[in-house]
Coordinates of C-alpha atoms in Angstrom, one line a residue:
M1 CA 7.8 14.6 28.5
R2 CA 7.4 11.3 26.6
W3 CA 4.4 10.3 24.6
T4 CA 3.3 6.9 25.8
R5 CA 0.3 4.5 25.8
A6 CA 0.2 2.0 28.3
V7 CA -7.9 -14.3 13.1
V8 CA -8.1 -14.7 9.7
S9 CA -7.4 -17.9 7.8
A10 CA -4.0 -18.3 5.9
A11 CA -4.2 -17.6 2.2
T12 CA -4.3 -20.6 -0.1
L13 CA -1.9 -20.9 -3.0
S14 CA -4.0 -23.2 -5.1
I15 CA -4.5 -22.0 -8.7
M16 CA -8.1 -22.9 -9.3
L17 CA -8.9 -21.2 -12.5
A18 CA -7.1 -21.1 -15.8
G19 CA -9.0 -18.0 -17.1
C20 CA -10.2 -14.7 -15.8
G21 CA -13.1 -16.0 -13.9
T22 CA -16.6 -15.5 -15.2
G23 CA -15.7 -12.2 -16.9
P24 CA -17.6 -9.0 -16.7
S25 CA -21.2 -9.0 -15.8
D26 CA -23.8 -8.1 -18.4
R27 CA -26.2 -6.6 -15.9
P28 CA -26.6 -2.8 -15.7
G29 CA -24.0 -0.7 -13.9
V30 CA -26.2 0.1 -11.0
A31 CA -29.1 -2.3 -10.5
V32 CA -30.6 -2.8 -7.0
E33 CA -33.1 -5.6 -6.3
R34 CA -35.4 -4.8 -3.4
P35 CA -36.3 -7.6 -1.0
H36 CA -39.9 -8.7 -0.3
Q37 CA -41.7 -6.3 1.9
G38 CA -45.2 -7.0 3.1
G39 CA -45.9 -9.4 0.2
A40 CA -45.0 -6.8 -2.4
V41 CA -43.6 -8.0 -5.7
P42 CA -39.8 -7.4 -5.9
T43 CA -38.8 -4.6 -8.2
T44 CA -35.6 -3.7 -9.9
V45 CA -34.6 -0.1 -10.0
V46 CA -32.1 0.8 -12.6
A47 CA -30.2 4.0 -12.1
P48 CA -28.3 5.8 -14.9
P49 CA -24.5 5.1 -15.0
P50 CA -22.5 7.5 -12.8
A51 CA -21.2 10.5 -14.5
Q52 CA -17.7 10.2 -16.0
A53 CA -14.6 11.9 -14.7
E54 CA -13.4 14.9 -16.7
V55 CA -10.2 15.9 -18.4
P56 CA -8.4 18.6 -16.3
K57 CA -9.2 22.1 -17.4
T58 CA -6.2 23.6 -15.6
D59 CA -3.4 21.1 -15.4
L60 CA -0.3 21.0 -13.3
A61 CA 3.1 22.2 -14.5
W62 CA 4.5 18.8 -15.5
K63 CA 8.2 18.3 -16.1
N64 CA 9.9 15.2 -17.5
C65 CA 11.4 13.2 -14.6
T66 CA 11.7 9.7 -16.3
T67 CA 15.4 9.0 -15.9
P68 CA 16.0 10.4 -12.4
T69 CA 12.9 8.6 -11.1
L70 CA 13.8 5.2 -12.4
N71 CA 17.4 5.6 -11.4
L72 CA 16.4 6.6 -7.8
L73 CA 14.1 3.6 -7.5
G74 CA 16.6 1.2 -9.1
L75 CA 14.2 0.3 -11.9
G76 CA 16.7 0.4 -14.7
P77 CA 16.2 2.1 -18.1
A78 CA 12.8 3.3 -19.2
P79 CA 10.8 1.1 -21.7
E80 CA 10.6 2.7 -25.1
G81 CA 8.2 5.6 -25.2
L82 CA 7.5 5.7 -21.5
V83 CA 7.3 9.3 -20.1
L84 CA 7.1 10.0 -16.3
E85 CA 6.4 13.6 -15.5
C86 CA 6.6 15.2 -12.0
A87 CA 4.7 18.2 -10.6
E88 CA 3.8 19.7 -7.3
Y89 CA 1.0 21.8 -5.9
S90 CA 0.2 23.5 -2.6
S91 CA -2.2 21.9 -0.2
P92 CA -3.6 23.5 3.0
I93 CA -2.1 21.8 6.1
D94 CA -5.6 21.5 7.5
A95 CA -8.6 22.0 5.2
A96 CA -10.8 22.9 8.2
G97 CA -8.5 25.8 9.0
S98 CA -7.4 24.7 12.5
V99 CA -3.8 25.1 11.4
L100 CA -2.7 27.7 8.9
G101 CA -0.2 27.3 6.2
N102 CA 0.4 24.9 3.3
L103 CA 2.5 21.8 2.4
R104 CA 3.9 20.8 -0.9
T105 CA 2.2 17.8 -2.4
G106 CA 4.1 15.8 -5.1
A107 CA 2.5 14.1 -8.0
M108 CA 3.7 12.0 -10.9
R109 CA 2.0 11.2 -14.2
A110 CA 2.8 8.2 -16.4
R111 CA 1.9 7.9 -20.1
L112 CA 3.0 6.1 -23.3
P113 CA 3.0 7.5 -26.8
Q114 CA -0.4 5.8 -27.5
T115 CA -2.0 7.1 -24.2
P116 CA -4.9 9.3 -25.3
T117 CA -4.8 12.9 -24.1
D118 CA -8.5 13.5 -24.2
V119 CA -9.5 11.2 -21.4
A120 CA -9.5 11.8 -17.7
P121 CA -6.5 10.5 -15.7
L122 CA -6.8 7.8 -13.1
V123 CA -5.7 9.1 -9.7
L124 CA -3.6 6.7 -7.7
T125 CA -2.8 6.6 -4.0
S126 CA -0.9 3.8 -2.3
G127 CA -0.9 5.4 1.1
T128 CA 2.0 4.6 3.4
D129 CA 3.0 1.2 2.0
R130 CA 5.4 2.9 -0.4
S131 CA 5.1 6.2 -2.2
S132 CA 2.4 6.3 -4.9
S133 CA 5.0 7.5 -7.4
A134 CA 7.0 4.3 -6.7
T135 CA 3.9 2.1 -7.2
L136 CA 3.2 3.9 -10.5
A137 CA 6.8 3.6 -11.7
G138 CA 6.7 -0.2 -10.9
L139 CA 3.7 -0.6 -13.2
A140 CA 5.2 1.6 -15.9
V141 CA 8.4 -0.3 -16.3
G142 CA 6.7 -3.7 -16.7
P143 CA 5.0 -5.5 -19.6
A144 CA 1.4 -5.2 -18.3
S145 CA 0.7 -1.8 -19.9
A146 CA -3.0 -2.2 -21.0
L147 CA -4.1 0.2 -18.3
L148 CA -1.5 2.8 -19.1
T149 CA -2.1 2.5 -22.8
A150 CA -5.8 3.5 -22.2
R151 CA -5.4 6.1 -19.5
P152 CA -2.8 8.4 -18.1
I153 CA -2.3 7.7 -14.4
V154 CA -1.5 10.4 -11.9
A155 CA 0.1 9.2 -8.6
V156 CA -0.3 11.5 -5.6
D157 CA 2.3 11.0 -2.8
R158 CA 1.2 11.1 0.8
R159 CA 2.6 13.8 3.0
G160 CA 6.3 13.3 3.6
L161 CA 6.6 10.5 1.1
G162 CA 8.1 10.2 -2.4
T163 CA 7.9 13.5 -4.3
S164 CA 6.0 15.3 -1.6
Q165 CA 7.6 17.7 1.0
P166 CA 10.0 15.4 2.9
I167 CA 10.1 14.7 6.6
D168 CA 13.5 14.3 8.3
C169 CA 12.8 14.0 12.0
I170 CA 14.2 10.8 13.5
P171 CA 17.8 10.7 14.9
A172 CA 20.0 8.4 12.8
E173 CA 20.7 6.0 15.7
V174 CA 17.0 5.8 16.5
R175 CA 16.1 5.2 12.9
R176 CA 18.6 2.4 12.6
G177 CA 17.4 0.8 15.9
L178 CA 13.8 0.8 14.6
A179 CA 14.9 -0.7 11.2
D180 CA 16.7 -3.5 13.1
N181 CA 14.0 -4.1 15.7
A182 CA 16.5 -3.2 18.4
Q183 CA 18.4 -6.4 17.7
F184 CA 21.8 -4.7 18.1
A185 CA 21.0 -2.8 21.2
P186 CA 23.9 -2.8 23.7
G187 CA 24.0 -4.9 26.8
G188 CA 21.5 -7.6 25.7
A189 CA 18.5 -5.5 26.6
D190 CA 15.0 -6.8 26.3
L191 CA 14.0 -6.2 22.7
T192 CA 10.4 -5.1 23.5
Q193 CA 11.5 -2.6 26.1
T194 CA 14.2 -1.2 23.9
M195 CA 11.7 -0.9 21.0
T196 CA 9.3 0.9 23.3
T197 CA 12.1 3.4 24.1
L198 CA 13.0 3.8 20.5
S199 CA 9.3 4.5 19.6
Q200 CA 9.2 7.1 22.4
D201 CA 12.3 8.8 21.1
A202 CA 11.1 8.8 17.5
T203 CA 7.7 10.0 18.5
I204 CA 9.1 12.9 20.5
A205 CA 11.5 13.9 17.8
C206 CA 9.0 13.9 15.0
R207 CA 6.1 15.5 16.9
D208 CA 8.5 18.3 18.0
Y209 CA 9.8 18.7 14.4
L210 CA 6.3 18.9 13.0
Q211 CA 4.6 21.2 15.5
P212 CA 2.0 22.7 15.3
Y213 CA 0.7 20.3 12.6
E214 CA 1.9 17.0 13.9
G215 CA -1.7 15.7 13.9
T216 CA -2.4 16.2 10.2
F217 CA -0.8 13.1 8.7
D218 CA -3.7 10.7 8.9
A219 CA -5.8 9.3 6.1
P220 CA -8.5 12.0 6.2
H221 CA -5.8 14.7 5.7
A222 CA -4.4 12.7 2.8
A223 CA -7.9 12.7 1.3
D224 CA -7.9 16.5 1.6
D225 CA -4.7 16.6 -0.6
L226 CA -6.5 14.6 -3.3
E227 CA -9.4 17.0 -3.1
Q228 CA -7.0 19.9 -3.6
L229 CA -5.8 18.2 -6.8
R230 CA -9.4 18.0 -8.1
R231 CA -9.8 21.7 -7.4
Q232 CA -6.5 22.5 -9.1
W233 CA -7.8 20.6 -12.2
Q234 CA -11.1 22.5 -12.0
V235 CA -13.1 19.3 -12.6
E236 CA -16.3 18.1 -11.0
R237 CA -15.3 14.4 -10.6
I238 CA -12.2 12.2 -10.6
D239 CA -11.6 8.5 -10.9
L240 CA -9.7 7.2 -7.8
L241 CA -7.7 4.0 -7.2
G242 CA -6.5 3.3 -3.7
T243 CA -4.1 0.4 -3.1
G244 CA -3.2 -1.2 0.3
N245 CA -3.2 1.6 2.9
G246 CA -4.2 3.9 0.1
A247 CA -7.6 2.3 0.1
K248 CA -8.1 3.8 3.6
V249 CA -7.3 7.2 2.0
A250 CA -9.7 6.5 -0.8
L251 CA -12.5 5.6 1.6
S252 CA -11.8 8.8 3.5
Y253 CA -12.2 10.7 0.3
A254 CA -15.4 8.9 -0.4
R255 CA -16.7 9.9 3.1
K256 CA -15.7 13.6 2.7
Y257 CA -16.0 14.2 -1.0
G258 CA -18.1 11.3 -2.4
D259 CA -20.1 13.6 -4.7
H260 CA -16.8 14.2 -6.6
L261 CA -16.1 10.6 -7.3
A262 CA -16.9 9.1 -10.7
R263 CA -15.3 5.7 -10.1
L264 CA -13.7 4.1 -7.0
V265 CA -11.3 1.1 -7.1
L266 CA -9.9 -0.5 -4.0
D267 CA -7.0 -2.7 -4.8
S268 CA -5.7 -5.0 -2.0
P269 CA -7.4 -2.9 0.7
E270 CA -6.1 -2.7 4.2
A271 CA -8.6 -3.8 6.8
V272 CA -10.7 -0.9 8.2
G273 CA -11.6 -0.7 11.9
A274 CA -9.1 -3.3 12.8
D275 CA -6.5 -3.1 15.6
A276 CA -2.8 -3.2 14.9
V277 CA -2.4 -6.9 15.9
T278 CA -5.1 -8.1 13.6
R279 CA -3.7 -6.2 10.6
A280 CA -0.2 -7.4 11.4
E281 CA -1.3 -11.0 11.5
Q282 CA -3.2 -10.6 8.2
R283 CA 0.0 -9.2 6.7
V284 CA 2.3 -11.9 8.0
Q285 CA -0.1 -14.6 6.7
G286 CA 0.1 -13.0 3.3
A287 CA 3.9 -12.8 3.5
E288 CA 4.2 -16.5 4.4
A289 CA 1.9 -17.4 1.5
A290 CA 3.8 -15.2 -0.9
L291 CA 7.1 -16.8 0.2
T292 CA 5.7 -20.3 -0.4
A293 CA 4.7 -19.3 -3.9
F294 CA 8.1 -17.7 -4.5
A295 CA 9.8 -20.9 -3.3
Q296 CA 7.7 -23.0 -5.6
R297 CA 8.7 -20.9 -8.6
C298 CA 12.3 -21.0 -7.4
I299 CA 12.2 -24.8 -7.5
G300 CA 10.7 -24.7 -11.0
I301 CA 13.6 -22.7 -12.4
R302 CA 16.3 -24.5 -10.2
C303 CA 17.4 -21.3 -8.5
S304 CA 20.5 -21.0 -6.5
L305 CA 18.7 -21.5 -3.2
G306 CA 18.7 -25.3 -3.9
P307 CA 15.9 -27.9 -3.7
D308 CA 14.3 -26.3 -0.6
P309 CA 14.3 -22.5 -1.1
R310 CA 11.8 -21.9 1.8
G311 CA 14.0 -23.9 4.2
A312 CA 17.1 -22.0 3.0
I313 CA 15.4 -18.7 3.7
A314 CA 14.2 -19.8 7.1
D315 CA 17.7 -20.8 7.9
L316 CA 19.0 -17.4 6.8
M317 CA 16.4 -15.7 9.0
N318 CA 17.5 -17.8 12.0
R319 CA 21.1 -17.0 11.4
A320 CA 20.3 -13.3 11.1
S321 CA 18.4 -13.3 14.4
T322 CA 21.5 -14.6 16.2
G323 CA 24.0 -12.3 14.5
G324 CA 25.1 -14.9 12.0
L325 CA 24.8 -12.5 9.1
G326 CA 27.0 -9.8 10.6
E327 CA 25.2 -6.4 10.4
V328 CA 22.2 -7.8 8.6
S329 CA 19.5 -8.0 11.3
A330 CA 16.5 -10.4 11.1
N331 CA 14.2 -7.4 10.5
A332 CA 16.4 -6.0 7.7
L333 CA 16.2 -9.4 6.0
L334 CA 12.4 -9.4 6.5
T335 CA 12.1 -5.9 5.1
T336 CA 14.0 -7.1 2.0
L337 CA 11.9 -10.2 1.5
T338 CA 8.5 -8.4 1.9
G339 CA 9.8 -5.5 -0.2
F340 CA 10.7 -7.9 -3.1
L341 CA 7.6 -10.2 -2.7
G342 CA 5.3 -7.1 -2.4
G343 CA 7.0 -5.1 -5.1
A344 CA 4.9 -3.2 -7.5
R345 CA 7.1 -4.2 -10.5
A346 CA 5.0 -5.9 -13.1
D347 CA 8.0 -8.0 -14.2
Q348 CA 8.4 -9.3 -10.6
A349 CA 8.1 -13.0 -11.5
T350 CA 11.0 -12.8 -13.9
R351 CA 13.3 -11.5 -11.2
I352 CA 13.3 -14.5 -8.9
T353 CA 16.9 -15.3 -9.7
E354 CA 17.9 -11.8 -8.6
L355 CA 16.7 -12.3 -5.0
A356 CA 17.7 -16.0 -4.9
D357 CA 21.3 -15.2 -5.9
A358 CA 21.5 -12.3 -3.3
L359 CA 20.3 -14.6 -0.5
S360 CA 22.5 -17.5 -1.6
A361 CA 25.6 -15.2 -1.6
A362 CA 24.7 -13.9 1.8
G363 CA 24.5 -17.4 3.1
R364 CA 28.1 -18.0 1.8
G365 CA 29.3 -14.9 3.5
D366 CA 29.1 -12.4 0.6
R367 CA 26.5 -9.9 1.8
G368 CA 27.2 -7.0 -0.6
V369 CA 24.3 -7.5 -3.0
L370 CA 21.9 -8.2 -0.1
A371 CA 23.1 -5.1 1.7
N372 CA 22.2 -3.0 -1.4
L373 CA 18.8 -4.6 -1.6
I374 CA 18.3 -3.8 2.1
L375 CA 19.2 -0.1 1.6
R376 CA 16.8 0.1 -1.3
E377 CA 13.9 -1.4 0.5
N378 CA 14.5 0.6 3.6
A379 CA 14.4 3.8 1.6
A380 CA 11.2 2.7 -0.1
T381 CA 9.3 1.4 2.9
A382 CA 10.8 2.8 6.1
S383 CA 11.3 6.5 5.7
D384 CA 10.6 9.1 8.4
G385 CA 7.5 10.1 6.5
Q386 CA 6.2 6.6 6.5
F387 CA 6.8 6.4 10.3
V388 CA 4.7 9.5 10.9
N389 CA 1.9 8.6 8.5
R390 CA 1.8 4.9 9.5
C391 CA 1.7 5.7 13.2
S392 CA -1.0 8.4 12.6
D393 CA -3.2 5.6 11.1
T394 CA -2.4 2.9 13.7
Q395 CA -5.2 1.7 15.8
Q396 CA -4.7 0.0 19.2
P397 CA -1.0 -1.1 19.1
P398 CA -0.2 -3.8 21.6
T399 CA 1.6 -3.4 24.9
P400 CA 5.2 -4.5 25.2
T401 CA 4.0 -7.5 27.2
K402 CA 1.5 -8.5 24.5
A403 CA 4.1 -8.0 21.7
K404 CA 6.5 -10.3 23.6
E405 CA 3.8 -13.0 23.9
L406 CA 3.0 -12.6 20.2
A407 CA 6.7 -12.9 19.2
D408 CA 6.9 -16.3 20.9
Q409 CA 3.6 -17.5 19.4
W410 CA 4.2 -16.2 15.9
A411 CA 7.7 -17.5 15.7
K412 CA 6.2 -21.0 15.8
K413 CA 3.1 -20.2 13.8
Y414 CA 4.8 -18.2 11.1
P415 CA 8.4 -19.4 11.1
V416 CA 9.9 -16.9 8.7
F417 CA 8.1 -13.6 9.3
G418 CA 6.3 -14.1 12.6
R419 CA 8.8 -13.1 15.3
S420 CA 10.1 -9.9 13.6
T421 CA 6.6 -8.8 12.7
A422 CA 5.4 -9.1 16.3
I423 CA 8.3 -7.1 17.7
G424 CA 7.9 -4.5 14.9
L425 CA 4.4 -3.8 16.2
L426 CA 6.0 -1.6 18.8
D427 CA 7.5 1.0 16.5
C428 CA 4.3 3.1 16.9
V429 CA 3.5 2.2 20.5
A430 CA 4.3 5.6 21.8
W431 CA 2.4 7.6 19.1
P432 CA -0.8 9.1 20.4
V433 CA -3.7 6.9 19.1
A434 CA -6.2 8.9 17.1
T435 CA -9.8 7.9 16.6
A436 CA -10.4 5.7 13.6
A437 CA -11.1 7.6 10.4
P438 CA -14.9 7.6 9.8
L439 CA -16.1 5.5 6.9
P440 CA -18.5 6.5 4.2
D441 CA -22.1 6.6 5.5
K442 CA -23.7 7.0 2.0
L443 CA -22.1 6.1 -1.3
A444 CA -24.2 5.9 -4.5
L445 CA -21.5 4.5 -6.6
P446 CA -20.5 0.9 -7.7
V447 CA -17.1 0.0 -6.3
L448 CA -14.6 -2.4 -7.8
I449 CA -12.4 -4.4 -5.3
L450 CA -9.3 -6.3 -6.3
G451 CA -7.4 -8.7 -4.0
G452 CA -4.6 -11.3 -4.2
I453 CA -4.4 -14.6 -2.4
A454 CA -0.7 -14.1 -1.3
D455 CA -0.2 -10.4 -0.5
P456 CA 2.8 -9.8 1.7
V457 CA 1.9 -6.1 2.3
V458 CA -1.6 -6.3 3.7
G459 CA -2.6 -10.0 3.4
N460 CA -6.1 -10.7 2.1
G461 CA -8.0 -10.7 5.4
G462 CA -9.1 -7.0 5.2
Q463 CA -11.5 -7.4 2.3
A464 CA -14.5 -8.5 4.5
S465 CA -14.3 -5.4 6.6
V466 CA -14.1 -3.2 3.5
T467 CA -17.1 -4.8 1.8
G468 CA -19.0 -4.6 5.0
A469 CA -18.3 -0.8 5.2
L470 CA -19.4 -0.4 1.6
S471 CA -22.6 -2.4 2.1
A472 CA -23.4 -0.2 5.1
A473 CA -23.0 2.9 3.0
G474 CA -25.4 1.4 0.3
A475 CA -22.7 1.0 -2.3
R476 CA -22.9 -1.8 -4.8
H477 CA -19.6 -3.6 -5.1
A478 CA -17.9 -6.6 -6.7
A479 CA -14.6 -8.3 -5.7
M480 CA -12.2 -10.0 -8.1
T481 CA -9.4 -12.2 -6.8
W482 CA -5.9 -12.7 -8.4
Q483 CA -4.4 -16.1 -7.9
G484 CA -0.8 -14.8 -7.7
W485 CA 1.6 -13.3 -5.2
G486 CA 2.6 -9.6 -5.0
H487 CA 1.1 -6.2 -4.3
P488 CA -1.0 -4.5 -5.6
V489 CA -3.0 -6.6 -8.0
F490 CA -3.4 -4.1 -10.8
T491 CA 0.4 -3.8 -11.4
H492 CA 0.7 -7.6 -11.9
S493 CA -2.5 -8.9 -13.5
G494 CA -3.5 -8.1 -17.1
C495 CA -6.8 -9.8 -16.4
A496 CA -7.5 -7.4 -13.5
Q497 CA -6.5 -4.5 -15.6
S498 CA -9.1 -5.5 -18.2
A499 CA -11.8 -5.6 -15.6
L500 CA -10.6 -2.2 -14.3
L501 CA -10.7 -0.7 -17.7
T502 CA -14.3 -2.0 -18.3
Y503 CA -15.3 -0.5 -15.0
L504 CA -13.7 2.9 -15.7
K505 CA -15.4 3.1 -19.1
D506 CA -19.1 2.4 -18.1
A507 CA -19.1 1.5 -14.4
K508 CA -19.8 -2.1 -15.2
L509 CA -18.6 -4.5 -12.4
P510 CA -17.5 -8.1 -13.0
A511 CA -19.4 -10.9 -11.4
D512 CA -18.7 -10.8 -7.7
G513 CA -16.2 -13.6 -6.8
S514 CA -14.5 -13.6 -10.2
A515 CA -10.9 -14.8 -10.3
C516 CA -7.8 -14.0 -12.4
P517 CA -5.1 -16.6 -12.9
A518 CA -1.5 -16.0 -11.8

């Protein structure tokens, strides 16, 4: 039996501010102004700052994993003094007890020699976008280390990703077909129909492999794994940072375990309550904006892509889509572009030449360097674990007919990323659609939200849905926008890190609408 199931404005790239916005607010951490009611005089109720997170009383058994981690991720040698430590702990498959047994959850801690040992760590989850440990390693190898200097950071990998218990369930030929958007399917078959078949094959294989716990890879179960870490540490509260899809995990934690949160930061949050098409269009808008910013920087340094880098990349994408780049498919090229543009490396802007030279060489027929980049980005963003987790979180994927319509429309509207993104919407079409994860209904905690104007991983259209959900839960919040390209914000912007540190210290939010320069 087969499993089957039968917008937002583009980001602007204008750099409007030269400084870090208006800076932190001087008002109290939690101040609520009541509206007029029946002629009553407005009053301001000032609540005490939320309690601080605590230093773990019983820590994990950490082991140094600096060199193997950086080698695996292709991040080069470790900066002087950087220590990455890995550990694992056991998490119930289902905290409610409907499925017995445990899974191995992986965690990684980053610290520098000057990182204090008597402060609570910041817990990081990046959800399914890439492993949390890879996001943390990207921050750690870059120059923007203010956050890591002040706090140890502990990344918790989602089930089947990174250092957590792996998932190996998709047949190799199906995995390759999904990675290439079925471009090399034999016989000139319709891509959308072939992608639907590939999705069915991958879904059957993975759900059979995972039985009886195939339904435990969504955001609420990922939140349960974070709660298990808190219990392992024997602390009452934790500080939590969710980036991209990880913001959905963080909101699930706030819904289920909000009393155990000291601070909550949502960096580049994925839209909540949105269907797959809406989220995909937000993502492709961010990718096109990030590519424009990359091209502008490329022109500035006279990179090897010539005077029109964007045009050169669009030409490469067209050649890839018609087989002109050999075994490099259009979707493989897209994966590489979004992987680079959305990379967590804090030194990303200094690596423009690396990508430009690889693309230029591929255009001349030398595809070796680009092939290596494709392998690296596929491993980072298209593993079997990501397929299972991503599909578990997907809401309302399009039908094959709708995907075909979108492919034609988006190819014109978003010339580099549109067509491949639309066809890729079908990779989860056969996965049974679960109900949307419930959002917090009450949250007495100020929340910091960070977002970028050119985010190729989630776009910037999801913030409105997130702030709406927080307002509905009664949570005070403030958003800060970074004027650069990349994902997530905190790994790239020292200004955002400064605001984050202030918030972690005393729960003081910046003025809502503040901005940080690129």
